[in-house]
Amino acid sequence: MSELLSVEDLNAFYGDSQVLFDVSIGLGTNDVVGIFGRNGMGKTTLLNSLVNRIDRKTGTVTYRGQDVSAWSPHEIIREGIAYVPEEREIYPALSVRENLELAMTSDIDDDTREERIQNVFTQFERLGERRNQRGGTLSGGEQQMLAIGRALVTDPDLLLLDEPTEGLAPTIIDDVVEILESLVTGDRAVLIVEQNINRMLPLIDRGYMIQTGRIVEEGDSEHLSDEEIHDKYLTV
Amino acid sequence: LGGGGGGGSDSVKIGAVMALSGPFARTGEENRRGLEVGQEYLGGEILDSEFELIIEDGESDPNASIQAARTLVEDEDVDAIIGPVSSGNSISVMQYIKDEGQVPHLMTTASSVEARENPENCNEYGFFIWPSNRHLAPTGTQFIQELPNHIDRDIDPSRVHYVSQDYALGQNGLELVEESMNEVGGEVTGSTLVPLGETDWSSYISEIANSEADVVTGVLTWGAAAQLIPQANSFGLPEEKVMMFNSGKPIGQFAASTMPNEVTVDGWFGTHFYNPGLDTDVNNEFQSLYNELDSSLLPNSTAGASFELMRALATAIENGGSTASDDIISELEGLEWDSVFGPIQFREEDHQAALNFFGGRRVESDGDGSEVEVLAEYPDVIPDARCSL
Amino acid sequence: MLEIPLITTENFITYALNGLSRGMIIFLVASGLSLIFGLIGLINFAHGAMLALGGYGTYVVIQATGNFWLGLVVSVLLVSLLGLALERKVLYWIYDEPLLGFLSTFGIGLVIEEALAVYFGSRSYTVQSPLSQSVEVLGVSYPSYRLFVILVGAAVALGVGLVLVKTRLGLEIHATANMQSTAEILGVDTARIYTITFVLGTALAALAGALTAPITSMYPTIGLDYITMAFLVIIVGGMGSFKGSFVVSMIVGQVIAFGWLVLSPTYVRILVFAAAMVFILYKPRGFFGKAEVHE
Amino acid sequence: MSDRLSDVRDVARGLPRRPLLAVGVLLLLAVPFLFPGQSDLATEALIFGLFAISVDIVLGYAGLLSLAPAAFFGLGAYTVAKLVVDYGQSFWLGFPLAIVLALILAFVVGYVPIKRRIGNVYFVLFTLAFGAIVHDFFFVTTWLTGGSDGLGFFGPPEVLGIDLGGSTAYYYLTLGAVATVGYGLYVLIKSDYGDVLHATRQNELRMRYLGYDTNRELMIAWLVSAAVSAFAGAVYVGLVGIASPSLVSFALTGDVIIWIIVGGTGTLLGPFAAAIGLVFTQELLQNLWQGGYRLLLGVLFVVFVFVLPDGLVGLLRGDE
Amino acid sequence: MLSVEGLTKKFDSVVAVDDVDMELRSGEIHGLIGPNGAGKTTTVNLITGELTPTSGTIEFDGTDLVGRSPSAIARQGIGRSFQVVQYFPEMTVREHLRLAVRDSTETVRSVFNREEDYEPQIRAVAERVHLEDDLDTVAKNLAHGKKRFLDIAMVLGMDSRVILFDEPAAGLNQSETDEVKEILESLRGEYTVLIVEHDVDLVRSISDRITVLHNGAVLTTDTPENVVENPQVKEVYLGE
Ligand SMILES: Nc1ncnc2c1ncn2[C@@H]1O[C@H](COP(=O)(O)OP(=O)(O)OP(=O)(O)O)[C@@H](O)[C@H]1O
Ligand SMILES: Nc1ncnc2c1ncn2[C@@H]1O[C@H](COP(=O)(O)OP(=O)(O)OP(=O)(O)O)[C@@H](O)[C@H]1O
Ligand SMILES: CC(C)C[C@H](N)C(=O)O
Ligand SMILES: [Mg+2]
Ligand SMILES: [Mg+2]
């Protein structure tokens, strides 16, 4: 397994309060890795730290052999990473199309752009129907689709997903899982943060369990489906 | 109490309050230049010893002007004060001088009669070289009446529209122009008083353009003239109205050097009392010293006024041999001398001076500059004395 | 008693053009201020000083070369460079602190204005207008320079407006202004967007200064006269709304251009300020405001 | 921070407070004897010191950045001038009237923005517009305020045979007034009310849920500030003898903000000392370089904003 | 004690709180749970006057609270803590508590009774939340958990009878959460408490009754045991 991303001894802070403690994880090309844990354990913070979207952190993040710990978010993103944030962060005043356009950097030629946008519209038909509607007026589920679509148009090598199924109706969740499955067959790596572990177990190669900012368990999906672990780290 | 009367300290100290910033800054700078020329002219000496000239910025504001005067009198202990620049600012300083400062006070350009005739203001310490509105208004009115003889435009000189700025000078000028127009059987059909510091005059120009009268008259500060003349030209106003302003603004030398192309436009007229071509020793000397100091501008009445005040002061001190206020004042009263404006005297009754006026316009000269074409002359203009000191 | 003189068609057109030319200058100042505020949240009190620099720059070049057009271009470029330096070297690190940002730009503006006063003196300088003739428009003769100002203003409004709505740069500016950190994770170099916007805003101020110089002459505190009005325009128009600053500048220009018919101009100004105060209280986001640097 | 800076701090902190205060008081009392020619300047400095304190009550303690303090200062000055010059009334009557008018104006202007909590940025702009209106108003209403000619000239009256128009007499009068009002403000700020303002500035939400009517608390600070500013303006016009538009100008507002920033926001002594110091520095600089002293002040201000945002007092205290 | 009837809050088209009836009995600890966006915080904000209800009544000790300002309601005896801790970063713990303990209506009158000594009250409150050793610490230097305690202490310092806690254990580690639990336990009987919390263990173990909100409406109000077993609650909130 060639290392695509590796994180060592990551500590993250909001102001004075520390949220992550000595977190180390690794991810290879073609890997699908999950991060699981209860509310407020630091999952989102971990993703944010990878792209430097956080006040302060210590530790190293290496991507494709380069130390990107001190890069600014857009520089890291432009290395071929796409991020689907927890809050979706759709631009309310921009149309669906403009939201998608925004994610593609200017070095992509017009034909490719168009093709990728059309791809998203086929994957999420609903978005195609709403292509000129303002992002802010989409339903929650539609916004989630758009957030994922916005990541897909960049044709990323590494996809970071923060609770991609949150707020989606069960049928849409099935769609999303399907799309993710089709994604991971390509030459891509995916890092998924989820509370809904059972949905994701079939998808992932490996996973980490996080508890108040510390990695407390690591293993393949079989290991993580263990009842005891669930009781200990997931049930509330 | 007060700064007292100067006293007999060894070297002479002259204080000046000049508007070096704010709406009167253009005039203030010329006034200051005049003082510097004056200092040169005197060789820096009065009573055979070097004198000190201290200039404070009155900021075009009455409060700042008083403060400046106070500093000069109370801290610097000056023997006399020259300035400040505008009537509004001068009035406040005059009151301070009268109540507390009590030193000879020679005003550069204050022309409102409010300053010169209102017994609350005018006082034994104050001297004026610049013409008052009461010099200006009747002279201007007279010239307006003669204008039809000098231009081939069909104009009715009995109706004028008044333009000036909204402070002591303009408010009081309006009354006087009304008075003198009435005397010749004419009238002021309307007036435009522009706030100090206004820069975009387009609305006012529209108002002037739509006035009933053919002739527009009034008095302006240099700052205002610098806005009005080019902006009015760009709107073609002088083609519609005859623009005739008192105390020199459109035809003065300062305008000629700062707005050379603007002032030769047909339609601008003015009355004035400084003839740069006057061939006397003092005027020639003044001009050459001025040109040494700043060759981009032309020697002008505003600089001339403060230049002459400095000379008068020097003469008075030397004649009396003293810097005591009373001595200086008694020497200044009735002082007669040959000035850049011609022979001039501080009248004893009210400390004002008679001036030789002329009316004219600016035309392009053979050289690259412009010169004044004199159309009418009004020698020895001086109103009746109205302030009993 | 209010007295409303009858307005002839010609007068009406003249007044309207007066309003347009005044409005365009206000718009150039306000739109730059508004872009900067909308994007960075910075009350840029140095904006007025940038305007003054634009005007003095033009004046200096004219003195040296006699060419107004050269002066216009050179001074706008130079002031933009200064804006670039200011943004990169000084301002970027206080973006998170609006109060500090306000105070520091207040100080920087003060220093620039005082430096101008020291170097040039406080008096005003007349700048020779490059187009001195009047031309005939809609049946009235009107100063051609003022028409030029109107055209430049309109062109800038259209040009910058199109950039904001139609181009990728506009999209990125919008994205950065509204959710900066989201723009970052979509690959937008927001630091660059900040710089571009600040420089653009500064250039607009300098342009306003250069354009107004031949009309109103130049003095060190000229910026202050415009900036107060400009702030109020962007409040009424909606902070950060480019369209808003345009529409409101045009309205203000006309109000001043016609207002004097019924009320002395200074009272008209007072009324405009008072209206802005009411706006701040009851509709702080203005007519067009969703704090969007867009449309 | 450099070693030398912390040395300065250590020394400053090590100085015994009380003797220092006593020296300060003695110095103030002795000014007319020590610097006989400078009494007026010292009087002006004291007045501006009080003015700076009053403005810092809203800026530093209540956390409202107002761009209109000159409006209240000028209102105080104009009220006195109007009474004396146009109505021939007593100079002293002007003081209570100035305060009452300032309170009314402050209440009318401040009520809605404070109640609606319009936010810092909007408050700045709101007061910018207000300040501009007040300036324009005093500038154009020639019939009421004398317009650009101002309202003057007059001097303070005689009291018990002492002519207050004299520099020394007016200095002591001012010193007394500034000391009294300044001490009053000190007591106010040192009382729990000071803590209330302090806390409100840091977290208004929390204060409201502790039962504090924060609108009222802020309004009180705003009113006190306006009243003291007007009072300072009234004392000032007695010194200079004329009220003119420069007393309601943006330049004065700019000056007072500079004093506060240099002295340190949220302290009383800082802005007071900075105002006094800068008035004298200004005089000094003016003598050295007449045209450029404001440039130097501007540079000083920028240095303070960037390098010492806590002002002189922060420097002495060594706060982080 | 405090009862809410027909409480409804609409934001444009969103009905954040939908016809909620809820009663806090004197001295009880009452849990309020529900999915994100269920309307819990909105309900608290309505009770404390931060928001004005679209319709419905809020009755406290026989008086209607609707339309009163937050500070007036606080003075009536309803205190609250916040989802995000609210404190005064530059002030010491003692100063915080002094502000809480003193009469909040006093304003400038405080100038004239400066000598009032609140120390005993301050100490008593500080001890309750184990902050007695931190009285002179500036708040921003406190650990996150202690800031939480400070937030709670301020509410205790006020003269309130009802306390509304919005996620008091958010962001706390296990031992801190236990401390919070202990503090809350100690309030039982003395205060009437409403607690909004996602830490279901905590809510379950200390609440006398729990109300579950879903889509702004009350799903059920019941004992903790019954609530956890409630299939609807499991479906919308607890999950499997
Ligand atoms: N901006 C912030 N400022 C301060 N604390 C924060 C901030 N964001 C998150 N936290 C705190 O950091 C901790 C971890 O938060 P994080 O969002 O990473 O958790 P999470 O595991 O993603 O939770 P969830 O499942 O709810 O999304 C939480 O205690 C949270 O309260
Ligand atoms: N100002 C507002 N405008 C529009 N909708 C709002 C507003 N405030 C809240 N809402 C909506 O009302 C609903 C209830 O929000 P509320 O904050 O009460 O939820 P909550 O139960 O406290 O959730 P959480 O557990 O996430 O804190 C949400 O859907 C929210 O989006
Ligand atoms: C500046 C000058 C034109 C002053 C003018 N004469 C006045 O009295 O105010
Ligand atoms: Mg999360
Ligand atoms: Mg909530």
Coordinates of N, CA and C and ligand atoms in Angstrom, one line a residue, chain A residues 13-15 17-20 36-48 55 86-87 162-163 166 193-195 210 213, chain E residues 36 83-84 144 169-172, ligand 1:
Chain A
F13 N -6.5 22.6 18.2 CA -7.0 23.5 19.3 C -8.1 24.4 18.7
Y14 N -9.1 24.7 19.6 CA -9.9 25.9 19.3 C -9.6 26.9 20.4
G15 N -9.0 28.0 20.1 CA -8.6 28.9 21.2 C -7.7 28.2 22.2
S17 N -8.8 25.6 24.0 CA -9.2 24.2 24.3 C -8.7 23.2 23.2
Q18 N -8.1 22.2 23.7 CA -7.6 21.2 22.8 C -8.6 20.2 22.4
V19 N -8.7 19.9 21.2 CA -9.8 19.0 20.7 C -9.2 17.6 20.2
L20 N -8.1 17.7 19.6 CA -7.4 16.4 19.2 C -6.1 16.2 19.9
F36 N -15.0 7.0 12.9 CA -16.3 7.0 13.6 C -16.2 7.5 15.0
G37 N -17.3 7.9 15.5 CA -17.2 8.3 16.9 C -18.5 9.1 17.1
R38 N -18.8 9.3 18.4 CA -20.0 10.0 18.8 C -19.9 11.5 18.5
N39 N -21.0 12.2 18.7 CA -21.1 13.7 18.6 C -19.9 14.3 19.4
G40 N -19.3 15.3 18.7 CA -18.4 16.2 19.4 C -17.0 15.5 19.8
M41 N -16.7 14.4 19.1 CA -15.5 13.7 19.5 C -14.3 14.2 18.8
G42 N -14.5 15.0 17.7 CA -13.4 15.6 17.0 C -13.2 15.1 15.6
K43 N -14.2 14.5 15.1 CA -14.2 13.9 13.7 C -14.0 15.1 12.7
T44 N -14.9 16.0 12.8 CA -14.9 17.2 11.9 C -13.6 17.9 12.0
T45 N -13.2 18.1 13.3 CA -11.9 18.8 13.5 C -10.8 18.1 12.9
L46 N -10.8 16.8 12.8 CA -9.7 16.0 12.2 C -9.7 16.4 10.7
L47 N -10.8 16.3 10.1 CA -10.9 16.7 8.6 C -10.4 18.1 8.4
N48 N -10.9 19.0 9.2 CA -10.5 20.4 9.1 C -9.0 20.6 9.2
D55 N -7.8 27.0 13.7 CA -7.0 28.0 14.4 C -5.5 27.6 14.5
E86 N -19.3 19.2 6.6 CA -20.4 18.8 7.4 C -21.6 19.7 7.2
E87 N -21.3 21.0 7.2 CA -22.5 22.0 7.1 C -22.9 22.2 5.7
D162 N -17.6 14.5 5.2 CA -18.0 14.7 6.6 C -19.5 14.4 6.7
E163 N -19.8 13.3 7.2 CA -21.2 12.8 7.4 C -22.1 13.1 6.1
E166 N -25.9 12.7 6.3 CA -26.7 13.4 7.2 C -27.9 14.2 6.6
V193 N -16.1 10.5 7.3 CA -16.5 10.6 8.7 C -18.0 10.3 8.8
E194 N -18.3 9.4 9.8 CA -19.7 9.1 9.9 C -20.1 8.7 11.3
Q195 N -21.3 9.0 11.6 CA -21.9 8.4 12.9 C -22.6 7.1 12.6
I210 N -12.9 7.2 17.2 CA -12.3 8.3 17.9 C -13.2 8.7 19.1
G213 N -11.3 13.1 21.1 CA -10.0 13.6 20.4 C -8.9 12.6 20.4
Chain E
N36 N -31.2 17.4 16.2 CA -30.7 18.7 15.8 C -31.8 19.4 15.1
Q83 N -25.4 27.3 25.2 CA -24.8 26.2 24.4 C -23.3 26.4 24.2
V84 N -23.0 27.7 23.9 CA -21.6 28.1 23.8 C -21.3 28.9 25.1
H144 N -11.3 24.8 29.8 CA -12.7 24.8 29.2 C -13.8 24.4 30.2
A169 N -23.0 20.1 29.2 CA -21.9 19.2 29.1 C -21.2 19.2 27.8
A170 N -21.6 20.1 26.9 CA -21.0 20.1 25.6 C -19.5 20.4 25.7
G171 N -18.7 19.7 25.0 CA -17.3 20.0 25.0 C -16.6 19.6 26.2
L172 N -17.2 18.8 27.1 CA -16.5 18.4 28.3 C -16.1 17.0 28.2
Ligands
LIG1 N1 -15.2 26.5 16.3 C1 -15.1 25.9 17.5 N2 -14.7 26.6 18.6 C2 -14.6 26.0 19.8 N3 -14.9 24.6 20.0 C3 -15.2 23.9 18.9 C4 -15.4 24.5 17.6 N4 -15.8 23.5 16.7 C5 -15.9 22.4 17.5 N5 -15.5 22.6 18.8 C6 -15.5 21.6 19.8 O1 -14.6 20.6 19.4 C7 -15.0 19.3 19.8 C8 -15.0 18.4 18.6 O2 -15.8 19.0 17.6 P1 -16.0 18.3 16.2 O3 -16.9 19.1 15.4 O4 -14.7 18.0 15.6 O5 -16.8 16.9 16.6 P2 -17.4 15.8 15.7 O6 -16.8 14.5 16.1 O7 -17.3 16.2 14.3 O8 -18.9 15.9 16.1 P3 -20.3 15.7 15.3 O9 -20.5 14.2 15.2 O10 -21.3 16.4 16.1 O11 -20.1 16.3 14.0 C9 -16.4 19.5 20.3 O12 -16.3 19.5 21.7 C10 -16.8 20.9 19.9 O13 -17.6 21.5 20.9

